[in-house]
Coordinates of C-alpha atoms in Angstrom, one line a residue:
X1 CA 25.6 -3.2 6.3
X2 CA 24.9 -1.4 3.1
X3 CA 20.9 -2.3 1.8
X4 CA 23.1 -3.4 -1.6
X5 CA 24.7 -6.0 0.8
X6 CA 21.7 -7.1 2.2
X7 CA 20.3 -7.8 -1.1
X8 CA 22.8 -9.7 -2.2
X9 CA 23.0 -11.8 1.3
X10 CA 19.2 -12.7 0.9
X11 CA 19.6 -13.1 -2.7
X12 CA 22.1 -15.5 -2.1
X13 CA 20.1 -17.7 0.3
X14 CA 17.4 -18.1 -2.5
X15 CA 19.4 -19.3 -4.2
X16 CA 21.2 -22.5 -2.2
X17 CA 17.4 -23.0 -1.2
X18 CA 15.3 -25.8 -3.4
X19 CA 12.2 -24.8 -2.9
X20 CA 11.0 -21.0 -1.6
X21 CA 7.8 -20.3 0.5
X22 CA 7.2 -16.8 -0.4
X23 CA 4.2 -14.9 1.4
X24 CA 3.7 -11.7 0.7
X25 CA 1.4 -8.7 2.5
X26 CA -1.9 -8.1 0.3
X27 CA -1.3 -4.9 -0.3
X28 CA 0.0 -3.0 -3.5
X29 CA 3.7 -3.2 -1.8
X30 CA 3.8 -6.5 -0.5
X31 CA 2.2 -8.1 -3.7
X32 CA 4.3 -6.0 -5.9
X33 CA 7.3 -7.4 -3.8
X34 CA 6.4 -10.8 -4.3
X35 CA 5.6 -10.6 -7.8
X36 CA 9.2 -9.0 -8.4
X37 CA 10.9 -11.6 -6.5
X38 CA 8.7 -14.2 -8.3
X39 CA 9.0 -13.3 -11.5
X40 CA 13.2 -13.0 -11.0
X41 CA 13.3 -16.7 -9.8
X42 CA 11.7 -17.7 -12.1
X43 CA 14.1 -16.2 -14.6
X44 CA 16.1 -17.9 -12.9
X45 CA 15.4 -21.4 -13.1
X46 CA 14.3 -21.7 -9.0
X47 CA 11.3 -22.8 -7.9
X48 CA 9.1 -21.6 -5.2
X49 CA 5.6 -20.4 -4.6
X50 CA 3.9 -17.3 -4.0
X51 CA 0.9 -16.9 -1.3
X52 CA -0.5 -13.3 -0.3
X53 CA -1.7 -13.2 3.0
X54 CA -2.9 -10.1 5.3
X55 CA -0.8 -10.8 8.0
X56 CA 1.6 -14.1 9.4
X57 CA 2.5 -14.7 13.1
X58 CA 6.0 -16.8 13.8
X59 CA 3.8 -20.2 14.7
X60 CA 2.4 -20.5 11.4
X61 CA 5.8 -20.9 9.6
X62 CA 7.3 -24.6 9.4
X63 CA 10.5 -24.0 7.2
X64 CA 11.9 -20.7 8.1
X65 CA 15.0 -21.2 6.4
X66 CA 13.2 -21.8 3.1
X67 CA 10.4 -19.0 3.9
X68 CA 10.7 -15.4 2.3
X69 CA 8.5 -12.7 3.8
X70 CA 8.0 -9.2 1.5
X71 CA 6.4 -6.4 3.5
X72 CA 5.9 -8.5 6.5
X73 CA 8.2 -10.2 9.2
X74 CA 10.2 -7.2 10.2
X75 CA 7.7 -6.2 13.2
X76 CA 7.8 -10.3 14.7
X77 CA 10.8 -10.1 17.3
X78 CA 9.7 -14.1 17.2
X79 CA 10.7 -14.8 13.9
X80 CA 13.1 -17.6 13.1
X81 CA 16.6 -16.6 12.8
X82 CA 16.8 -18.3 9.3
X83 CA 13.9 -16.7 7.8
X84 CA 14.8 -14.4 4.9
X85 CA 12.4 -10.9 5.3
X86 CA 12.6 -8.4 2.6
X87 CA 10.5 -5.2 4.5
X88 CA 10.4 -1.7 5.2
X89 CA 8.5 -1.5 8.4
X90 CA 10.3 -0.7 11.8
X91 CA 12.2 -3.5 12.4
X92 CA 12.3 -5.9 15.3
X93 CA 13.7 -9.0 13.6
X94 CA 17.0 -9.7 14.1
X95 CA 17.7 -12.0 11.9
X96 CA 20.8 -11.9 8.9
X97 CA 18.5 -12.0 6.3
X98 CA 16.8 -9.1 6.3
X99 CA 16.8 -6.3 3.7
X100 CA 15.3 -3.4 5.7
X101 CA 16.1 0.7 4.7
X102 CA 15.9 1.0 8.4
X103 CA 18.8 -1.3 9.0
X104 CA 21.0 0.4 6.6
X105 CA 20.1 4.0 7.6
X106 CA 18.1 4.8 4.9
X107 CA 14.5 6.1 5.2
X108 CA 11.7 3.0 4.7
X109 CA 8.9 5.8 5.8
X110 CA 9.3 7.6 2.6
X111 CA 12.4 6.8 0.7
X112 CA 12.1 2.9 -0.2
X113 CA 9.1 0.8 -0.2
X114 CA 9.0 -3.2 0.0
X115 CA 9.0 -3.3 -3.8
X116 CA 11.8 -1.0 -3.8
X117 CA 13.6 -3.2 -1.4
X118 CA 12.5 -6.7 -3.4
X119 CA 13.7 -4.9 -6.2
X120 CA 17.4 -4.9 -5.2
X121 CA 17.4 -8.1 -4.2
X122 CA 16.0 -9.0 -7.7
X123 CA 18.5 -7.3 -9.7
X124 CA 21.1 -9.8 -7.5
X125 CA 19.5 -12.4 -8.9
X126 CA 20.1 -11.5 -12.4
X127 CA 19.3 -8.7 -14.9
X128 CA 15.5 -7.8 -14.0
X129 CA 16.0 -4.1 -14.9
X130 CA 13.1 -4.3 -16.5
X131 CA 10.9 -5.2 -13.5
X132 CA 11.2 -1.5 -12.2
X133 CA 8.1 -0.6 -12.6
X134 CA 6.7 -2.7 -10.3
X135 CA 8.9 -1.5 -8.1
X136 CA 6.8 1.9 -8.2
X137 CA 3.4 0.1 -7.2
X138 CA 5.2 0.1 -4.0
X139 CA 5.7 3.4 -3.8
X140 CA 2.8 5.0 -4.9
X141 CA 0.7 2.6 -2.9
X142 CA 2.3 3.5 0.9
X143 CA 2.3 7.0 -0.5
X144 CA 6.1 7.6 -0.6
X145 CA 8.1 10.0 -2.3
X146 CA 9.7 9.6 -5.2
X147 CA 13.3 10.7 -3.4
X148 CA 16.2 8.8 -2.0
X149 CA 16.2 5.2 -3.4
X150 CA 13.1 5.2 -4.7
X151 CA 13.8 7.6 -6.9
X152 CA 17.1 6.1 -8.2
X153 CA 15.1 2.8 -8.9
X154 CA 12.5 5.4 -11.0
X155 CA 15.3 7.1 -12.8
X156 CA 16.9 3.6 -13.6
X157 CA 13.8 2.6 -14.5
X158 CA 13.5 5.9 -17.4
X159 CA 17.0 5.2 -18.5
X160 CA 16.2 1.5 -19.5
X161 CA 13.1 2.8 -21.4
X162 CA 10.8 0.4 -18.8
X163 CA 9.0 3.8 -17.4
X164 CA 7.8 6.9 -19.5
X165 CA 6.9 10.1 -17.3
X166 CA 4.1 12.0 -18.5
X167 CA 1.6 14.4 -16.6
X168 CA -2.6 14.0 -16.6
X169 CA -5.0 13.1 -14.0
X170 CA -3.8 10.6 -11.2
X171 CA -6.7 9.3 -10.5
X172 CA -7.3 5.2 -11.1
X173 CA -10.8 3.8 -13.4
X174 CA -12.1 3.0 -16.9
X175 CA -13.7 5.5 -17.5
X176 CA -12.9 9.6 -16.3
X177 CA -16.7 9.3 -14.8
X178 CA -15.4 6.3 -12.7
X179 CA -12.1 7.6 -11.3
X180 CA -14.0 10.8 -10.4
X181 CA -16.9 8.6 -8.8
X182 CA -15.1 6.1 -6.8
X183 CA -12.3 8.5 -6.5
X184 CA -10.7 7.2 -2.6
X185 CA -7.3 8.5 -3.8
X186 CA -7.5 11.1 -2.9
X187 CA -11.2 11.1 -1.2
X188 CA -12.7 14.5 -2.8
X189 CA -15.1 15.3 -0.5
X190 CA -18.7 15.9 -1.7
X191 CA -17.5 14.3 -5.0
X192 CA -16.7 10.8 -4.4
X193 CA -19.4 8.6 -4.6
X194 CA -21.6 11.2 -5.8
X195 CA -22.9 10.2 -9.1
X196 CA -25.0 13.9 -9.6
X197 CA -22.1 15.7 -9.1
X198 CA -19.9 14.2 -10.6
X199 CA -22.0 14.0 -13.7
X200 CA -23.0 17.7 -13.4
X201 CA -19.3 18.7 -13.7
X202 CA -18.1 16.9 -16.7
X203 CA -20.9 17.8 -18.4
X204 CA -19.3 21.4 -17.2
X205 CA -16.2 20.7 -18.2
X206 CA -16.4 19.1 -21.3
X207 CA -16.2 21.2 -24.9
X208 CA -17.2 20.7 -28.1
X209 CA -15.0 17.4 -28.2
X210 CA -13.6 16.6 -24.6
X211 CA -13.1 17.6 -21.1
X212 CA -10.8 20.4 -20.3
X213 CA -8.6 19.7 -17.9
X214 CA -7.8 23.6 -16.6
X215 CA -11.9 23.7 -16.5
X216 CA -12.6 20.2 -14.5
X217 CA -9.9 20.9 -12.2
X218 CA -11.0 24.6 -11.1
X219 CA -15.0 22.8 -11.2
X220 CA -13.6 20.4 -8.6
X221 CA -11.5 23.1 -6.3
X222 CA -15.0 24.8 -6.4
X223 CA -17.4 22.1 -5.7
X224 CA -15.5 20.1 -2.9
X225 CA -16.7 20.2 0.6
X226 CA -15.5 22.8 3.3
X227 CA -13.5 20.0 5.2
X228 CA -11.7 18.8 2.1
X229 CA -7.9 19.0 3.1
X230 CA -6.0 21.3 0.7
X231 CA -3.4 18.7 -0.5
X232 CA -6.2 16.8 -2.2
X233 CA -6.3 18.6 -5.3
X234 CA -2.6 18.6 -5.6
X235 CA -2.5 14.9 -5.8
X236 CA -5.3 14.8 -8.3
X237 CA -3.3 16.3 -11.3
X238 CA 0.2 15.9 -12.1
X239 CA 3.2 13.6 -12.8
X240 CA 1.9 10.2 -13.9
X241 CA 4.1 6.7 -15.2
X242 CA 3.5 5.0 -17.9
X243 CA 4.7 1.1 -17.5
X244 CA 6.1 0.2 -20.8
X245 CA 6.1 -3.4 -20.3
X246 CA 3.3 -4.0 -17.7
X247 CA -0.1 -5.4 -18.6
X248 CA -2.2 -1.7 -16.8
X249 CA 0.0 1.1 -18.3
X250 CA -1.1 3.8 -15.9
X251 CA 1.6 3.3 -12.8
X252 CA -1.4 4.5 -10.5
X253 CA -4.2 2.9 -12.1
X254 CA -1.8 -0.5 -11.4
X255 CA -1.3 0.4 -8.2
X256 CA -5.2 0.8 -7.1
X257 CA -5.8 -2.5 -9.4
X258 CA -3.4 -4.5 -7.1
X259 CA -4.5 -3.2 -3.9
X260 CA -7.9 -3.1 -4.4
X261 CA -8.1 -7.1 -5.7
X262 CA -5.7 -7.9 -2.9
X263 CA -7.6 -6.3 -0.2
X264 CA -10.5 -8.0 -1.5
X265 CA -9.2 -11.2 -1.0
X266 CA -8.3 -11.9 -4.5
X267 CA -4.2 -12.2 -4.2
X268 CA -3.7 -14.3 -6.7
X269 CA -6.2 -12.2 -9.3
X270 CA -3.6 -9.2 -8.6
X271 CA -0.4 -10.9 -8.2
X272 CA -1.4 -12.9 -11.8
X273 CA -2.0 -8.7 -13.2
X274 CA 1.8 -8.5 -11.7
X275 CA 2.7 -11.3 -13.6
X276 CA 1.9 -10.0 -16.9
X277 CA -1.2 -12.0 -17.6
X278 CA -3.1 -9.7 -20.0
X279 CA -6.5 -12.1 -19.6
X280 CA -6.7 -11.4 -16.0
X281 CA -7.0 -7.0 -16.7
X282 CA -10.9 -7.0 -16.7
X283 CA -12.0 -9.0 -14.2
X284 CA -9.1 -7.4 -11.7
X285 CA -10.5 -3.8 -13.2
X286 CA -13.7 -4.7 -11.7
X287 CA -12.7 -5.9 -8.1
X288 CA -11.1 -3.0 -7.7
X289 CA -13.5 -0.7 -8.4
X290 CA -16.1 -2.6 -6.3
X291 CA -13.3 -1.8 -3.4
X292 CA -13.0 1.4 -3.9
X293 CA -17.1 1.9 -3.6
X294 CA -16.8 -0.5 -0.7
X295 CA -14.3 2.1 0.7
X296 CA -17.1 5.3 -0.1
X297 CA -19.9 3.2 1.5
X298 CA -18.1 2.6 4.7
X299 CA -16.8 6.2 4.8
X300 CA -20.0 7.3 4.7
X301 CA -21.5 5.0 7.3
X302 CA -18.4 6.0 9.6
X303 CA -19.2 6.8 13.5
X304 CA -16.8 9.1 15.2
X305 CA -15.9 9.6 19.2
X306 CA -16.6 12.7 20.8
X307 CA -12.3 13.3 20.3
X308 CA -13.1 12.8 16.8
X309 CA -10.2 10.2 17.2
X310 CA -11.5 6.9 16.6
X311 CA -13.9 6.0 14.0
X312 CA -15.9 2.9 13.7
X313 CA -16.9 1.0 10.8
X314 CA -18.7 -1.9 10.4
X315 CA -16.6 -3.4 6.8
X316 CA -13.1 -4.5 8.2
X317 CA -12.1 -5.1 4.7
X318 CA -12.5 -1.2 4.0
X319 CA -11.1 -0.1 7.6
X320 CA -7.6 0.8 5.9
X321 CA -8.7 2.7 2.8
X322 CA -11.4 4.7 5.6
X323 CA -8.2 5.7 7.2
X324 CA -6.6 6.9 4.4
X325 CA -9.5 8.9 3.4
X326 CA -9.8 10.5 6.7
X327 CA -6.1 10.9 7.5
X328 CA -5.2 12.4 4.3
X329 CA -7.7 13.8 2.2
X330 CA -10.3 15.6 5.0
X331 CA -8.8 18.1 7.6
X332 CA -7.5 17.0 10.9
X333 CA -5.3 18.1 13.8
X334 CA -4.2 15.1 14.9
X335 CA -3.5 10.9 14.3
X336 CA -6.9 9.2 13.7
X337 CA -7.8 5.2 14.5
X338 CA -10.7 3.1 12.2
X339 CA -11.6 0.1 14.0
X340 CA -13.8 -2.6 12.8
X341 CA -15.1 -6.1 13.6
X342 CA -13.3 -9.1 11.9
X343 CA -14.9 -12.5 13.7
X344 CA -13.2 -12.7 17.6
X345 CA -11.4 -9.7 17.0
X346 CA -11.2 -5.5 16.2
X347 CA -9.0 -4.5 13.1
X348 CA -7.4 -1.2 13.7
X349 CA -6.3 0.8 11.0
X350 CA -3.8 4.0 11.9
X351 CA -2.7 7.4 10.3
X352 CA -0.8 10.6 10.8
X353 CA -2.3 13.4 8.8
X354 CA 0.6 15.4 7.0
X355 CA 2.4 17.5 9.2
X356 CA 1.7 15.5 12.6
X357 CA 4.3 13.4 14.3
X358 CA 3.1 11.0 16.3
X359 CA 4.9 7.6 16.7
X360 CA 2.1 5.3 15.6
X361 CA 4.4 2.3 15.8
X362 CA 5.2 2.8 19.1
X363 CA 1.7 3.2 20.4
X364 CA 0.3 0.5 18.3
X365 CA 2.7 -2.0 19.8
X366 CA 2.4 -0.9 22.8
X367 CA -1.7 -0.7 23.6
X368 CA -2.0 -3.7 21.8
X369 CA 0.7 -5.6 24.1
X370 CA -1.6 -4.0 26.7
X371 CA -4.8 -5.6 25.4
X372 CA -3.6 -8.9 24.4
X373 CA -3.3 -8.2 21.0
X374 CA -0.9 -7.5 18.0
X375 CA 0.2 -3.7 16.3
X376 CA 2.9 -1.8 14.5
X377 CA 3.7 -0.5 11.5
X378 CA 5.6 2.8 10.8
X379 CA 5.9 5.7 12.4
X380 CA 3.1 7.4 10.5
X381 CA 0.7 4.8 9.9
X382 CA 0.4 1.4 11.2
X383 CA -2.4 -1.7 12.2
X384 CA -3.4 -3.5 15.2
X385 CA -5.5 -6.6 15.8
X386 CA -7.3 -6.6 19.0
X387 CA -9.2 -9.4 21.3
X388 CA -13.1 -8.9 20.8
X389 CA -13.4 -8.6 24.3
X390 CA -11.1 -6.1 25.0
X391 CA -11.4 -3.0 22.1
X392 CA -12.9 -1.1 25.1
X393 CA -9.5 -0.9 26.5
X394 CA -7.5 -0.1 23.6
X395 CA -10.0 2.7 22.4
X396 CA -9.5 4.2 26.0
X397 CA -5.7 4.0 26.1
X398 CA -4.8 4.6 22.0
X399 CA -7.1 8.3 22.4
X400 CA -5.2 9.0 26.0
X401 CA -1.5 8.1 24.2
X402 CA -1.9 10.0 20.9
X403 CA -3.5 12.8 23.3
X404 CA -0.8 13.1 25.3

């Protein structure tokens, strides 16, 4: 079935159901997802209501066949038949109402996010051209190329006049002193969360009226530590969005605004930023940042295995953006792991550096399986929650698997 098809099916579901549980994943993606989706049934006329949640198991829903999942459910074999998941992850839900890349052939890696996906399901509903922006979040915050579907949904969204390309810094913050400070990314090693330095090289940079950009980006190449991977400074100038009709402007600045309030526990804060609510800008501003500095003073206090494999943090909150850092932005040779305590269980956080193909889904799935626990993901990045009592086991056999 074509993902056009799909879209249609589930969009045709919401709409013979009364009511709509929708739960969404709390990041950028899944919060973008649900605020497309939300914001086209509401057009609409349909009611439902939107909950962002970090994760959902199969037990914990009572009305499947009123329940829509966006960036989750794909990975629970469990499911209910009659739930309706709109997803990108690898999936394992067999369910007819499911709008998955994967299940039409297309590439949910790198070439359609959640958003993307909720997206096409929107515009079944009715005309919510205008909605592709949000669509982008998506994309930008899994770190997917703008090719393949996505960037048919971004060329839509130029057409229509909803998104204007432009190029500048990519980096998210207030002020250019804050993006360079709390800068996660990309992580610019011995320049993120480094006040001095960063303070040094705008006062470097800057002329008689305002920063240079050809000067501050040579100043950073020059200043960033030895294990900085090289791809970092290509991802911290170049082509940016600008959301014509969204509250944030900056498409990456959005992006780091939802994901840092929603990994923060404040869902609602960043799906009500989605939702064009112009009062809710500052105070989401500011819980992002604090995330992103969260995310610097757990990288910091990170302790590594002799493999250098598996890192351990103490913040579970900040395990994911760790990961990110470490994966992507410093140099490595193969897939690293960020665990971290979360009550009666380990949180484990996943990635493939660039270039490395390692099946992170399959492993996940599999150790955790092993040591009574949950995982998956993609193929390049992916989670796990793990029994207290048990992260020995799944430290031994996750460094032995991606070894071997």
């Amino acid at each position: 079935m074509s993902i056009q098809a799909a879209a249609e099916r589930v969009a045709g579901k919401i709409r013979a159901t009364d009511f709509v549980e929708v739960y969404a994943h709390h990041d950028a993606d899944g919060i973008a997802a649900g605020a497309i989706l939300a914001q086209a049934m509401l057009r609409a006329g349909l009611r439902f209501r939107l909950r962002i949640r970090q994760g959902i198991r199969a037990d914990e829903i009572g009305h499947p066949e009123s329940t829509l999942l966006c960036d989750l459910g794909a990975g629970l074999a469990d499911l209910p038949e009659s739930t309706m998941v709109v997803d990108h992850h690898v999936p394992h839900f067999t369910g007819e109402f499911h709008v998955n890349p994967h299940l039409a052939g297309l590439d949910g890696e790198q070439e359609l996010s959640a958003s993307g996906a909720a997206y096409l399901v929107a515009q079944a509903l009715g005309d919510n051209r205008d909605l592709a922006g949000l669509a982008v979040l998506g994309m930008i915050g899994d770190g997917q190329q703008f090719s393949g579907t996505n960037r048919e949904i971004l060329n839509e969204g130029i057409a229509n006049g909803f998104i204007s390309p432009e190029r500048g810094l990519l980096l998210p913050g207030n002020t250019l002193h804050e993006a360079l400070e709390t800068a996660v990314t990309p992580y610019i090693s011995g320049l993120s969360g480094n006040d001095d330095a960063v303070t040094r090289i705008l006062d470097a940079a800057t002329g008689e009226e305002e920063v240079a950009d050809d000067v501050l980006l040579s100043l950073l190449v020059l200043d960033a530590g030895a294990d900085a991977a090289p791809s970092v400074f290509s991802r911290v100038y170049g082509d940016r969005y600008r959301l014509e009709r969204e509250v944030i402007e900056d498409a990456r600045t959005l992006a780091a605004v939802i994901d840092g309030c929603g990994q923060q526990g404040r869902g609602g804060l960043a799906a009500s930023v989605c939702l064009r609510a112009p009062e809710c800008v500052p105070e989401a501003m500011e819980v992002a940042g604090a995330f992103r500095r969260r995310v610097l003073d757990a990288l910091a206090a990170r302790k590594a295995d002799d493999a250098g494999t598996i890192y351990e943090v103490s913040d579970a909150v900040a395990a994911s953006g760790v990961a990110d850092c470490l994966a992507y932005d410093l140099k490595q040779t193969g897939p690293v792991a960020v665990i971290a305590p979360a009550g009666d269980v380990w949180q484990v956080s996943a990635r493939c550096p660039p270039g490395v193909e390692t099946d992170l889904e399959e492993i996940l799935r599999t150790v955790a399986a092993q040591t009574g626990g949950t995982g998956g993901g993609h193929r390049n990045r992916g989670g796990a929650r793990i029994p207290a009592d048990r992260i020995g086991e799944f430290r031994k056999e996750f460094a032995r698997m991606v070894a071997a």
